[in-house]
Every structure is written in C-alpha cells, then in structure tokens.
XYZ file of C-alpha atoms in Angstrom:
661
model
C -270.699 -262.572 149.585
C -268.603 -263.580 146.563
C -269.417 -260.242 144.930
C -268.417 -258.383 148.103
C -265.193 -260.374 148.322
C -264.415 -259.581 144.701
C -264.867 -255.865 145.350
C -262.675 -255.993 148.453
C -259.900 -257.996 146.811
C -259.776 -255.814 143.706
C -256.510 -253.846 143.681
C -256.765 -250.248 142.559
C -253.439 -249.172 141.165
C -252.277 -245.585 141.229
C -252.082 -244.069 137.773
C -248.901 -242.206 136.949
C -249.001 -238.835 135.240
C -246.780 -238.497 132.183
C -245.905 -235.055 130.879
C -245.507 -234.927 127.119
C -244.739 -232.014 124.769
C -246.680 -230.951 121.671
C -244.363 -233.146 119.575
C -242.069 -236.032 120.547
C -240.270 -238.736 118.580
C -240.848 -242.438 119.204
C -237.428 -243.078 120.785
C -237.895 -240.284 123.331
C -241.460 -241.363 124.135
C -240.142 -244.809 125.082
C -237.781 -243.143 127.564
C -240.519 -240.897 128.983
C -242.853 -243.780 129.826
C -240.046 -246.206 130.717
C -240.847 -248.827 128.074
C -238.331 -250.505 125.763
C -238.363 -249.167 122.229
C -239.140 -252.597 120.716
C -242.147 -253.078 123.024
C -243.411 -249.582 122.241
C -243.220 -250.335 118.511
C -245.314 -253.483 119.005
C -247.945 -251.474 120.905
C -248.025 -248.783 118.200
C -248.520 -251.437 115.504
C -251.409 -252.878 117.534
C -252.953 -249.395 117.568
C -252.682 -249.241 113.778
C -249.822 -246.739 113.588
C -247.799 -247.324 110.446
C -244.654 -245.242 111.024
C -242.744 -246.505 114.064
C -239.219 -245.331 113.236
C -237.249 -244.119 116.231
C -236.996 -240.590 114.814
C -240.633 -240.347 113.689
C -242.280 -237.364 115.413
C -245.643 -238.008 117.093
C -248.210 -235.318 117.817
C -249.419 -234.850 121.391
C -252.703 -236.612 120.479
C -250.887 -239.660 119.085
C -248.483 -239.784 122.013
C -251.385 -239.460 124.496
C -253.162 -242.404 122.888
C -250.062 -244.580 123.299
C -249.503 -243.417 126.891
C -253.083 -244.302 127.891
C -252.538 -247.830 126.557
C -249.984 -248.260 129.352
C -252.528 -247.175 131.999
C -250.892 -243.761 132.486
C -252.398 -240.285 132.442
C -250.911 -238.108 129.665
C -250.561 -234.419 130.442
C -249.598 -232.128 127.551
C -247.265 -229.553 129.092
C -244.269 -228.358 127.084
C -242.505 -226.859 130.112
C -243.087 -229.724 132.563
C -242.125 -232.267 129.884
C -238.920 -230.477 128.922
C -235.989 -232.884 129.128
C -232.801 -233.910 127.342
C -232.483 -237.183 125.456
C -229.646 -238.754 123.494
C -229.897 -238.360 119.743
C -231.210 -241.360 117.786
C -228.391 -243.359 116.225
C -227.906 -242.662 112.520
C -228.840 -245.405 110.045
C -225.484 -245.259 108.270
C -222.491 -245.049 110.627
C -219.950 -245.625 107.857
C -219.910 -241.908 106.968
C -218.536 -240.959 110.395
C -214.975 -241.013 111.714
C -213.497 -244.024 113.473
C -213.320 -243.525 117.239
C -210.965 -245.125 119.779
C -212.174 -248.442 121.206
C -213.188 -248.332 124.869
C -211.611 -251.299 126.632
C -212.603 -252.356 130.139
C -210.187 -254.390 132.255
C -212.134 -256.858 134.409
C -211.336 -259.788 136.658
C -211.024 -261.089 140.194
C -209.348 -259.167 142.995
C -205.530 -259.369 142.990
C -205.345 -260.998 139.551
C -203.121 -258.193 138.239
C -205.511 -255.811 136.445
C -203.954 -252.629 137.788
C -200.409 -253.928 137.266
C -201.309 -254.625 133.651
C -202.529 -251.049 133.235
C -199.377 -249.768 134.954
C -197.328 -251.363 132.242
C -199.535 -249.816 129.573
C -199.519 -246.256 130.872
C -196.135 -246.104 132.629
C -197.744 -245.087 135.945
C -197.596 -246.912 139.240
C -201.260 -246.902 140.086
C -201.091 -250.153 142.044
C -198.746 -248.589 144.602
C -201.293 -245.845 145.309
C -204.245 -248.206 145.790
C -204.941 -249.136 149.407
C -203.856 -252.701 150.106
C -203.113 -253.185 146.408
C -206.864 -253.307 145.701
C -208.449 -250.928 143.193
C -211.347 -249.132 144.870
C -212.523 -246.864 142.001
C -213.154 -246.936 138.289
C -210.177 -245.375 136.581
C -209.863 -244.427 132.923
C -207.052 -243.338 130.688
C -206.571 -242.855 126.983
C -203.308 -243.727 125.356
C -201.617 -244.616 122.063
C -199.962 -247.924 122.896
C -199.287 -248.747 119.275
C -196.073 -247.353 117.771
C -195.151 -246.154 121.284
C -192.348 -247.529 123.444
C -193.320 -248.376 127.028
C -190.570 -248.812 129.594
C -191.640 -251.870 131.563
C -190.176 -253.244 134.754
C -187.966 -255.674 132.838
C -186.762 -252.948 130.427
C -188.854 -254.582 127.685
C -190.098 -252.237 124.931
C -193.244 -252.484 122.864
C -193.265 -251.134 119.335
C -196.209 -251.728 117.021
C -196.917 -250.272 113.568
C -200.366 -248.717 114.077
C -201.064 -245.327 115.661
C -204.604 -245.990 116.842
C -205.777 -244.706 120.174
C -207.220 -246.989 122.867
C -209.181 -245.906 125.947
C -208.844 -248.184 128.955
C -211.263 -248.384 131.902
C -210.123 -250.137 135.059
C -212.814 -251.589 137.311
C -212.371 -252.884 140.879
C -212.270 -256.633 141.354
C -213.707 -256.900 144.874
C -217.202 -258.359 145.175
C -218.520 -255.158 146.800
C -218.037 -253.223 143.574
C -220.344 -255.343 141.430
C -222.435 -252.332 140.394
C -219.325 -250.425 139.330
C -218.149 -253.383 137.245
C -221.590 -253.602 135.656
C -221.357 -249.943 134.640
C -217.873 -250.565 133.288
C -219.182 -253.350 131.043
C -222.112 -251.255 129.824
C -219.866 -248.342 128.870
C -217.360 -250.349 126.888
C -216.716 -251.879 123.459
C -214.293 -254.645 124.437
C -213.734 -256.442 127.756
C -210.274 -257.725 128.630
C -210.859 -260.458 131.197
C -207.761 -260.870 133.358
C -207.369 -264.338 134.875
C -204.368 -265.162 137.050
C -202.651 -268.320 135.814
C -201.774 -269.344 139.375
C -205.314 -268.829 140.709
C -207.758 -269.712 137.927
C -211.407 -268.728 137.554
C -212.722 -267.098 140.731
C -216.130 -265.635 141.817
C -215.510 -262.141 140.414
C -214.141 -263.677 137.209
C -217.496 -265.410 136.689
C -219.329 -262.203 137.574
C -217.281 -260.233 135.038
C -218.091 -262.845 132.366
C -221.792 -262.477 133.163
C -221.615 -258.653 132.973
C -219.850 -258.789 129.619
C -222.366 -261.307 128.226
C -225.328 -259.301 129.557
C -223.987 -256.159 127.889
C -223.292 -258.053 124.633
C -219.643 -256.980 124.673
C -216.929 -259.089 122.974
C -214.184 -260.394 125.213
C -210.451 -261.038 125.116
C -208.990 -263.260 127.842
C -205.608 -262.183 129.246
C -204.060 -265.045 131.234
C -201.813 -263.072 133.588
C -198.786 -264.014 135.717
C -197.493 -266.421 133.086
C -193.928 -265.508 134.098
C -194.308 -267.682 137.207
C -192.905 -271.248 137.170
C -195.090 -274.353 136.734
C -197.988 -272.470 135.118
C -200.608 -274.518 133.232
C -202.498 -272.168 130.882
C -204.333 -275.090 129.252
C -206.077 -275.813 132.546
C -207.289 -272.175 132.738
C -208.633 -272.345 129.174
C -210.523 -275.566 129.887
C -211.899 -274.045 133.080
C -213.226 -271.022 131.137
C -215.138 -273.363 128.831
C -217.343 -274.351 131.778
C -218.538 -270.733 131.958
C -219.435 -270.481 128.258
C -216.252 -268.646 127.219
C -215.588 -270.212 123.810
C -211.912 -269.714 123.001
C -210.644 -269.717 119.417
C -208.579 -272.878 119.850
C -211.768 -274.700 120.899
C -213.768 -273.473 117.906
C -215.062 -270.251 119.464
C -214.392 -266.590 118.712
C -212.780 -265.421 121.995
C -209.040 -264.817 121.918
C -206.790 -265.890 124.818
C -203.389 -264.249 125.309
C -200.777 -265.378 127.900
C -199.252 -262.243 129.449
C -197.326 -260.890 132.413
C -198.280 -257.429 133.603
C -195.114 -257.380 135.677
C -192.566 -258.112 132.934
C -194.484 -256.970 129.852
C -194.636 -260.443 128.331
C -197.436 -260.783 125.736
C -198.573 -257.137 125.914
C -197.680 -256.582 122.250
C -199.927 -259.464 121.202
C -202.701 -258.258 123.537
C -202.660 -254.765 121.995
C -202.639 -256.226 118.476
C -205.690 -258.344 119.328
C -207.519 -255.315 120.759
C -206.782 -253.279 117.624
C -207.820 -256.118 115.305
C -211.092 -256.647 117.165
C -211.740 -252.875 117.126
C -211.287 -252.858 113.335
C -213.744 -255.733 112.973
C -216.277 -253.903 115.170
C -215.772 -250.771 113.015
C -216.347 -248.365 115.894
C -217.434 -244.924 114.703
C -219.020 -241.846 116.237
C -220.175 -238.373 115.255
C -217.587 -235.758 116.102
C -219.999 -232.890 115.454
C -223.220 -232.107 117.305
C -224.033 -232.009 120.995
C -221.912 -234.258 123.171
C -223.097 -237.342 125.031
C -221.311 -239.518 127.541
C -221.470 -241.334 130.855
C -220.265 -240.492 134.376
C -217.616 -243.018 135.432
C -216.988 -241.610 138.910
C -217.562 -238.433 140.893
C -216.109 -236.936 144.033
C -215.573 -233.744 145.988
C -211.952 -232.563 145.814
C -210.419 -229.951 148.044
C -209.902 -226.715 146.141
C -211.805 -227.981 143.076
C -215.268 -228.731 144.423
C -217.471 -231.236 142.605
C -215.453 -233.252 140.090
C -216.729 -236.026 137.800
C -214.909 -238.270 135.339
C -216.846 -238.363 132.067
C -216.332 -240.755 129.181
C -217.457 -239.032 125.971
C -219.448 -241.275 123.616
C -220.614 -238.907 120.870
C -219.924 -235.346 119.796
C -217.120 -233.115 121.030
C -217.236 -231.805 124.568
C -215.863 -228.273 124.868
C -214.760 -226.110 127.747
C -217.591 -223.721 128.651
C -220.334 -226.146 127.551
C -223.398 -226.611 129.732
C -224.005 -230.268 130.605
C -226.620 -232.289 132.505
C -226.224 -235.661 134.236
C -229.113 -237.124 136.196
C -230.322 -234.382 138.536
C -227.067 -232.416 138.345
C -225.891 -229.810 135.886
C -222.914 -227.560 135.434
C -220.954 -225.307 133.148
C -217.533 -226.719 132.349
C -214.894 -224.495 133.929
C -212.036 -226.881 133.295
C -211.414 -230.261 131.676
C -208.426 -232.376 132.698
C -207.273 -235.423 130.736
C -205.843 -238.665 132.170
C -202.325 -237.188 132.157
C -203.379 -234.210 134.322
C -203.270 -231.664 131.486
C -205.985 -229.074 130.959
C -207.717 -229.595 127.603
C -210.215 -227.474 125.684
C -211.985 -230.295 123.823
C -212.681 -233.996 124.264
C -213.893 -236.174 121.409
C -215.584 -239.587 121.344
C -213.850 -242.272 123.386
C -211.999 -239.736 125.545
C -212.171 -239.737 129.376
C -211.874 -236.326 131.068
C -212.327 -234.976 134.573
C -214.816 -232.103 134.552
C -214.854 -229.252 137.060
C -217.864 -226.934 137.300
C -220.769 -229.065 138.544
C -223.400 -227.348 140.679
C -224.179 -230.671 142.387
C -222.312 -233.950 142.399
C -223.615 -236.327 139.679
C -223.882 -240.045 140.347
C -221.643 -242.634 138.753
C -223.491 -244.268 135.875
C -225.586 -241.168 135.048
C -225.940 -240.294 131.375
C -224.222 -237.003 130.476
C -225.938 -234.800 127.858
C -225.096 -231.338 126.577
C -227.673 -228.530 126.915
C -227.995 -225.409 124.774
C -227.830 -223.012 127.717
C -228.021 -222.764 131.502
C -231.745 -221.972 131.483
C -232.554 -225.227 129.685
C -230.244 -227.203 131.971
C -231.886 -225.765 135.103
C -235.387 -226.525 133.803
C -234.447 -230.085 132.814
C -232.879 -230.819 136.207
C -235.858 -229.296 138.046
C -238.281 -231.389 135.992
C -236.276 -234.546 136.679
C -236.300 -233.855 140.419
C -240.067 -233.281 140.378
C -240.624 -236.485 138.414
C -238.392 -238.452 140.785
C -240.357 -237.091 143.766
C -243.665 -237.970 142.120
C -242.521 -241.488 141.297
C -241.404 -241.964 144.907
C -244.761 -240.678 146.151
C -246.580 -243.024 143.766
C -244.573 -245.967 145.105
C -245.437 -244.947 148.680
C -249.114 -244.668 147.752
C -248.992 -248.082 146.098
C -247.427 -249.630 149.212
C -250.094 -248.034 151.442
C -252.878 -249.262 149.157
C -251.475 -252.774 149.069
C -251.220 -252.781 152.863
C -254.806 -251.572 153.242
C -255.998 -254.114 150.699
C -254.264 -256.884 152.626
C -255.873 -255.709 155.869
C -259.301 -255.729 154.195
C -258.743 -259.263 152.924
C -257.640 -260.438 156.385
C -260.693 -258.810 158.004
C -262.995 -260.431 155.462
C -261.327 -263.802 155.995
C -261.695 -263.420 159.763
C -265.407 -262.552 159.431
C -265.965 -265.600 157.215
C -264.276 -267.813 159.818
C -266.393 -266.308 162.597
C -269.534 -266.932 160.550
C -268.491 -270.552 159.914
C -267.745 -271.017 163.641
C -271.207 -269.744 164.622
C -272.824 -272.061 162.079
C -270.808 -275.027 163.416
C -271.873 -274.153 166.994
C -275.524 -274.037 165.897
C -275.110 -277.452 164.225
C -273.545 -278.843 167.428
C -276.472 -277.741 169.624
C -278.955 -279.105 167.095
C -277.287 -282.499 166.989
C -275.753 -282.105 163.551
C -272.188 -282.281 164.919
C -270.733 -284.662 167.480
C -267.844 -282.432 168.589
C -267.776 -278.829 169.709
C -266.106 -276.689 166.986
C -262.858 -274.766 167.428
C -262.282 -271.242 166.151
C -259.627 -271.075 163.436
C -257.252 -268.140 163.521
C -255.220 -266.709 160.661
C -251.466 -267.189 160.584
C -250.842 -263.514 159.923
C -251.712 -262.503 163.497
C -249.493 -265.196 164.935
C -246.666 -264.109 162.656
C -247.056 -260.454 163.575
C -247.156 -261.271 167.295
C -243.998 -263.348 166.820
C -242.309 -260.395 165.109
C -243.396 -258.119 167.947
C -241.863 -260.496 170.498
C -238.573 -260.679 168.565
C -238.091 -257.303 166.871
C -235.047 -256.835 164.650
C -232.474 -254.531 166.234
C -231.335 -251.787 163.849
C -228.058 -249.876 163.934
C -228.361 -246.517 162.104
C -225.299 -245.697 160.018
C -224.110 -242.709 157.998
C -221.840 -243.616 155.062
C -219.346 -241.126 153.626
C -216.919 -241.772 150.774
C -214.644 -240.037 148.316
C -216.336 -241.249 145.114
C -220.048 -241.663 144.364
C -219.672 -245.103 142.796
C -217.740 -246.318 145.826
C -220.364 -244.946 148.230
C -223.036 -246.772 146.259
C -221.058 -250.035 146.380
C -220.373 -249.696 150.120
C -224.071 -249.046 150.860
C -225.021 -252.101 148.774
C -222.453 -254.242 150.636
C -223.713 -253.104 154.032
C -227.246 -253.910 152.946
C -226.108 -257.436 152.124
C -225.002 -258.202 155.680
C -227.126 -260.720 157.669
C -230.303 -259.092 159.011
C -232.405 -261.777 160.707
C -231.718 -260.484 164.249
C -229.763 -257.254 163.755
C -229.188 -255.089 160.713
C -227.567 -251.892 159.564
C -229.900 -249.124 158.429
C -228.215 -246.569 156.171
C -230.006 -243.326 156.976
C -227.686 -241.087 154.946
C -224.899 -241.534 152.408
C -222.961 -238.939 150.449
C -219.599 -238.014 148.969
C -217.168 -235.890 150.962
C -215.227 -235.768 154.222
C -216.874 -236.649 157.547
C -218.331 -233.431 158.989
C -219.811 -232.230 162.268
C -223.258 -232.442 160.653
C -222.706 -236.189 160.154
C -221.765 -236.544 163.813
C -224.876 -234.589 164.885
C -227.076 -236.816 162.709
C -225.496 -239.991 164.123
C -225.872 -238.661 167.667
C -229.551 -237.863 167.129
C -230.355 -241.403 165.944
C -227.810 -243.152 168.205
C -225.926 -244.434 165.184
C -222.388 -244.609 163.821
C -220.430 -242.988 160.988
C -218.517 -245.112 158.470
C -216.049 -243.384 156.170
C -214.430 -244.937 153.110
C -211.249 -243.175 151.941
C -212.367 -240.086 153.897
C -211.789 -238.877 157.458
C -212.998 -236.131 159.753
C -210.854 -233.209 160.878
C -209.722 -232.745 164.483
C -212.729 -230.588 165.365
C -215.145 -233.197 163.975
C -213.437 -236.059 165.799
C -213.413 -234.060 169.046
C -217.156 -233.493 168.697
C -217.680 -237.203 168.006
C -215.777 -238.074 171.181
C -217.802 -235.550 173.176
C -221.111 -236.917 171.870
C -219.884 -240.521 172.157
C -220.443 -241.194 168.460
C -218.370 -243.994 166.957
C -216.578 -242.877 163.776
C -214.714 -245.460 161.709
C -212.663 -244.714 158.586
C -211.247 -247.333 156.230
C -209.484 -247.472 152.888
C -209.997 -251.199 152.245
C -213.490 -252.616 151.756
C -212.682 -255.851 153.614
C -211.777 -253.929 156.763
C -214.911 -251.773 156.603
C -217.210 -254.800 156.288
C -215.398 -256.620 159.094
C -215.816 -253.548 161.325
C -219.499 -253.315 160.449
C -219.984 -257.004 161.270
C -218.285 -256.645 164.643
C -220.502 -253.639 165.482
C -223.618 -255.633 164.612
C -222.364 -258.637 166.570
C -222.140 -256.472 169.691
C -225.879 -255.801 169.401
C -226.823 -259.474 169.245
C -228.447 -260.891 172.390
C -225.740 -262.788 174.299
C -225.463 -266.560 174.197
C -224.408 -268.548 177.229
C -222.742 -271.919 177.507
C -221.838 -274.044 180.487
C -218.735 -275.997 181.367
C -217.909 -278.376 184.206
C -215.405 -276.605 186.505
C -215.025 -279.505 188.923
C -216.368 -282.872 190.064
C -216.783 -284.542 193.455
C -218.084 -287.906 194.600
C -220.380 -288.448 197.615
C -218.584 -290.958 199.830
C -220.875 -290.863 202.841
C -224.105 -289.183 203.985
C -224.026 -287.646 207.514
C -226.908 -286.479 209.678
C -226.128 -283.293 211.620
C -228.170 -281.445 214.234
C -229.756 -278.250 212.936
C -232.085 -277.096 215.759
C -232.551 -279.092 218.922
C -233.337 -282.619 217.853
C -233.860 -281.714 214.180
C -231.274 -283.221 211.834
C -230.372 -282.553 208.215
C -228.355 -284.745 205.825
C -224.959 -283.531 204.628
C -222.976 -285.069 201.784
C -219.449 -286.019 202.694
C -217.501 -285.682 199.443
C -214.045 -285.886 197.921
C -213.206 -283.549 195.008
C -211.941 -285.748 192.168
C -211.379 -283.165 189.431
C -211.035 -279.370 189.121
C -212.602 -277.408 191.972
C -216.051 -276.944 193.504
C -217.082 -273.276 193.876
C -219.791 -272.393 196.416
C -221.402 -269.764 194.186
C -221.490 -271.967 191.086
C -224.513 -273.923 189.937
C -224.466 -277.575 191.077
C -225.599 -280.664 189.180
C -226.031 -284.092 190.859
C -225.752 -287.121 188.559
C -226.880 -290.636 189.477
C -226.372 -293.507 187.028
C -225.789 -291.017 184.159
C -229.059 -289.169 184.900
C -229.345 -285.688 186.397
C -231.388 -285.829 189.619
C -230.808 -282.246 190.774
C -229.712 -278.860 189.472
C -229.462 -275.918 191.808
C -227.232 -274.141 194.324
C -225.210 -275.062 197.386
C -226.447 -273.878 200.786
C -223.135 -274.727 202.442
C -219.615 -275.849 201.569
C -217.448 -276.806 204.542
C -213.980 -278.201 205.071
C -213.945 -279.823 208.524
C -216.064 -277.205 210.355
C -214.982 -274.104 208.425
C -217.046 -272.491 205.690
C -215.044 -272.269 202.459
C -215.771 -270.740 199.035
C -213.750 -273.291 197.052
C -212.717 -276.929 197.428
C -209.936 -278.077 195.109
C -208.989 -281.523 193.797
C -208.146 -284.029 196.546
C -209.933 -282.094 199.304
C -212.615 -283.726 201.462
C -215.582 -281.481 202.208
C -219.208 -281.422 203.268
C -222.013 -280.087 201.095
C -225.703 -279.352 201.492
C -228.015 -278.342 198.672
C -230.796 -275.798 198.316
C -234.147 -277.664 198.426
C -232.710 -281.150 197.895
C -231.788 -283.836 200.432
C -232.365 -287.072 198.489
C -228.704 -287.507 197.545
C -227.020 -290.885 197.971
C -223.568 -292.355 198.311
C -221.892 -292.698 194.919
C -223.655 -289.665 193.392
C -221.442 -287.433 191.252
C -221.534 -283.698 191.972
C -220.545 -281.296 189.200
C -219.758 -277.607 189.648
C -221.096 -275.735 186.569
C -219.763 -272.408 185.279
C -221.893 -270.239 182.973
C -219.834 -268.469 180.296
C -221.023 -265.709 177.993
C -219.982 -266.526 174.405
C -219.344 -263.583 172.047
C -221.647 -263.905 169.045
C -220.674 -263.385 165.439
C -222.638 -262.751 162.278
C-alpha cells in the first residue's frame, strides 16, 4: 500500500522545451533558460566547465548539457531559437563617453514632484494632470546647469557646469506601484521628494524600498520648505526609521531643503545630482546597436502606436528597426521631450517613437534589429514561446489538480478500509463502541463553496497608456473578493469602442475607461444594450466607482428598528362565533406608532415571549392600519393568546441596509 501511495503521490512535472542555436554565449543562455547569470556560472563550474565568462561562446552540445541540468529539453534549432539580447557589458567602461545621469523623481502623492519638475523644465505639467495627480511616467532631458530657469518667484538658477540630466517623473498614487518600480529600475539616481508639512507617507516608504531593491543611490529633497513653521529635522529623523542614512547622521544620503514652487534650494539639488553623477562615473557606448527601455506607450489619434523610449546604450536613429517584447517597428519619426523631431538619440535620452506595428508594453526592453526580417522572426518566436509557457503552466495546473484528486481518493479508500476493519472488530468484541466513518475536509469545503459561490462582475479596462492600464488592472485585482469580485476579461490601450461594448454585453459586464472615452455612436450602442460605461481621469474616482458597483452585487443585509411601543392595560374577552370567545389586548401606545403590517414583538420582564404578526388592530370598533402615540387600541395576535396585562408590545420595522466593500 505504501508503494502504491508513493506512486500516486509522485508529481510528474512537465518538461519545458528550450530552443538553442548552434552557438550561444553564457549571458544569453542564462536569459534563454530564465536563470540568473551567477547561478548558471555555479552550475557550469559543477559540471567541470572552466570558462564561464559572460561572453564565452558555448557549442550546442555544451549548452544542451547545461539545459538538461535544469530539467529542460534542449532543442537545437537556429531559426526557432533566434532572438535578440542586450550586448554583454564591457570590462572597461572608462574608455567610453560620459552619458547623462538618469534621475527619477519619486515620492508620495501630492508631495510636489510634478511642481518640482515644472520649475526645472519651465512647463506647467501639474496644471495638465487630472486632479493635480500624475497618472503617467513622464521623461524629459534638459541642461539645468549654466541655464537660467524662470521660476514662479522670478528666481534664476545659474550653475557653472553644462552637463545634461534626464529626469523621469513617476506617479505617487499607490495604484501605480509597478510603474514606480520600473522607474527605479531604469534610473541611476532617485530623488525622493518628501513634503515638509506631511512627512514620510506610505508611498514614500514604497519608493525607498524600490530604490533600495534596485540598488540606486538616493538624494532626499525636503519640499515645501517655504511654508511657515516647518521642522525639517523631524523629517530627517523620521527617515532614519526607514534605513535612509543621511550625511549629517553619518550616512551617505544627501538631504536638500527645497521649494518647487519658489525655486528655493534647486541650485543645491542640481549640484548634488551632478556631483553624485560624477562619483558614479556613468558611461555608455555611443556606437553599436541601440538598447533601451519602454517607459510608456499609447495610441494617439493621427499617429497610431506611440511609445516613449529611454535609450541606455548605442545611438538610436530614425529608420532603425527595433523590437520590444512581442512588438516591433521601423522608426518613422522620433520626437524629443520638447516636441521637436530628431534624427538621433544617444544614451540617456528619452524620445517618443512612432512606427510600431503593435503597441509595446511599458517596462519592455527595447533592442535594435539588423532588418525587418530578423525583427519579425524574433517577435514570432517570442510569441510562440509565450504561448508554450502558458500551455505548460496550464498543463502543470491540470496535473496538480489530478494528483490532488488521486490523493484524496486514496485517502478516502484508506478511511473506508479502516472503517470496515473497525466494524469487524466491533462485531467480534474487540471494540466497545460502534465506529464512525471519517470524512475528509476537502468535500465539506467544496460543498461550502458551492453553497456560497463568489459573484463575479466581468469588466473591460481601457486606458490611454499601457503602464496605466497595467496599474489599473492590478488595483482592481486588489479589491476585496471574498463575496464578490471584479474579473478583468480584457484590457488594452485606446478609446472605448463598439467592440468593447459588444464584449461587455455578451458577458453581462461593464466597461471602465481611464483617460479615454467612447464616441457618441459607441455610447449610444452602450445605452441600447444596457451596458454600463464609466470613464475617469483620477484613479481614486475609478476605484470608488468599481467598489460601488461591486457593493450593489452583495447580498442585502437587513436590520430592524423599533417603530413604536404600546403597553397592555387590560385583557378583554370578545365573542367570535356564538359562545366562542377570544382574548383581545387593550393597549395604549406609549411611543412612536404601531403599524398593522409590521412585525410585532411582545416583551415580558425583559424577555421576548412572542414574535409574529397582528391579526387585528382596532380603535374602538373600527379597523385601523396605524395607531399613534397616546391612542388606545385593541390588538390580537396571529397564533398567540397568552399575553398578560403589563406586557410591552413593540412594532418592528425591517430596513434594508446598503452594503459596502
């Protein structure tokens, strides 16, 4: 039996096929099999391989041997394995040109990040953001040093250096955690903005964690220091609790008091950024194929698919063929942060690229391809691999489910066998009590789930930017789901269309738009098909709307309240038929009113002796529907005649209470 159980409980995992070319370097092999380079090196050393440098080229036989060690099936196929990978980093970076530092502005919502950037780039971005909250990642490249910026207080900044700095602005709302994480991972320096009048808040802590996880140095900008009664020392001490070691406390993190509104301290902040950039000695290859990362992507009217790319290495040129995730395109136009069309973009430069065949996702790695044929093949291979990986996950889930069912069946058979043995022992005098059959908890749990199924509300999410759509979907998935939940069946970038309405109608769902709307024809169709379409430009409002929609699906809750009270003063016997009599309670209403159709409760010495309905409510000899305070009336009760003088009668109203998540 133990052997049989061992066979049944053994989990057979699906083996993943890995396509490898005739030759592949160590760094690329680690990406193919999804293993960290350091771990792959350790495995290769275990196998007795001496050369484990990232650029060392392995033969297909050597690569296959390594792949099999990870319980994967290597398949040597040069076409199916064709892909693009970033170039290995050179050993000596000192021979390359210095590149602009990439600085990410992070912090809690409404702590002044966008206002700070406004002052730096002389553009009122904050006024264009819905509700004053930044909803997207924005990037711009400027030369703040030796450049005069006209600030709101007519203050001018003038510094001696001419170095270029690229700034990335990330949203501060909790829903955009993934976007902030990408911002930290694509940056050299994080400027953590903390409002002096507000202190360290949840998204401040989250930004600190992202920066630490990415291993990025930080500069703290204590904003809104122009306000009266500001205590910056308290903010600095508060940051210490979250492992931010400031210079004045023996650490290496600089803290600068600033005001994004008046320009106070911006000169010092820029000097600190430049000094830290010099210490980091940031360099990049200008020549060679370009590499970068997608910051945001969206569909724009008249332009089609547009993505903001931050170039990391090489020089991106107009007409180049590029690949990002499962999207590719030939650059038709590049637009810089000032709206000018440019022909080239070097390391550390953000540009908006027009010419994508499909919309890439925010966070995707951008790589340059030699030609369109290679780009198409790479994208096709990536799509096939993604499909296979999804299928493998589905297979694994099915196998685990079947394995669990087998284990439950085996456990049930063992219990049945034990029960039969116990019964035999009982009838042969070996047991004094008749045995009971034990049942597994899993069946009880499943039957409980069947009795109380979770109600799902299908939803289609549309947005203007891919990163925002991703953040909105993640936020909706984080809503409470113990009784009701949202099920995102489709999400994409672009305006709300008739196809979205048709999809929502088919699954009896809703459409949620973020910074996008439907045209008149689409909205008319939604009204005709009774599909609810909601559009918002502020994440708070969208989540509140989603919560209210879910709350409407919750089973109603009812509460009761006492609408009136009466006291039985005397019990009368009245003739019903012939000589038959029936008791009637002679009462006086002492509070509120007694309604005939309401539920009645009779209380005697603080204990409830009856709950039910009235059969009659009379004032003198007339039937009435209501008896108000001070009125004397007669009452009889459905199925109860044991009332006594002094009993308290309460009229109970049942009220439906709207539920909330």
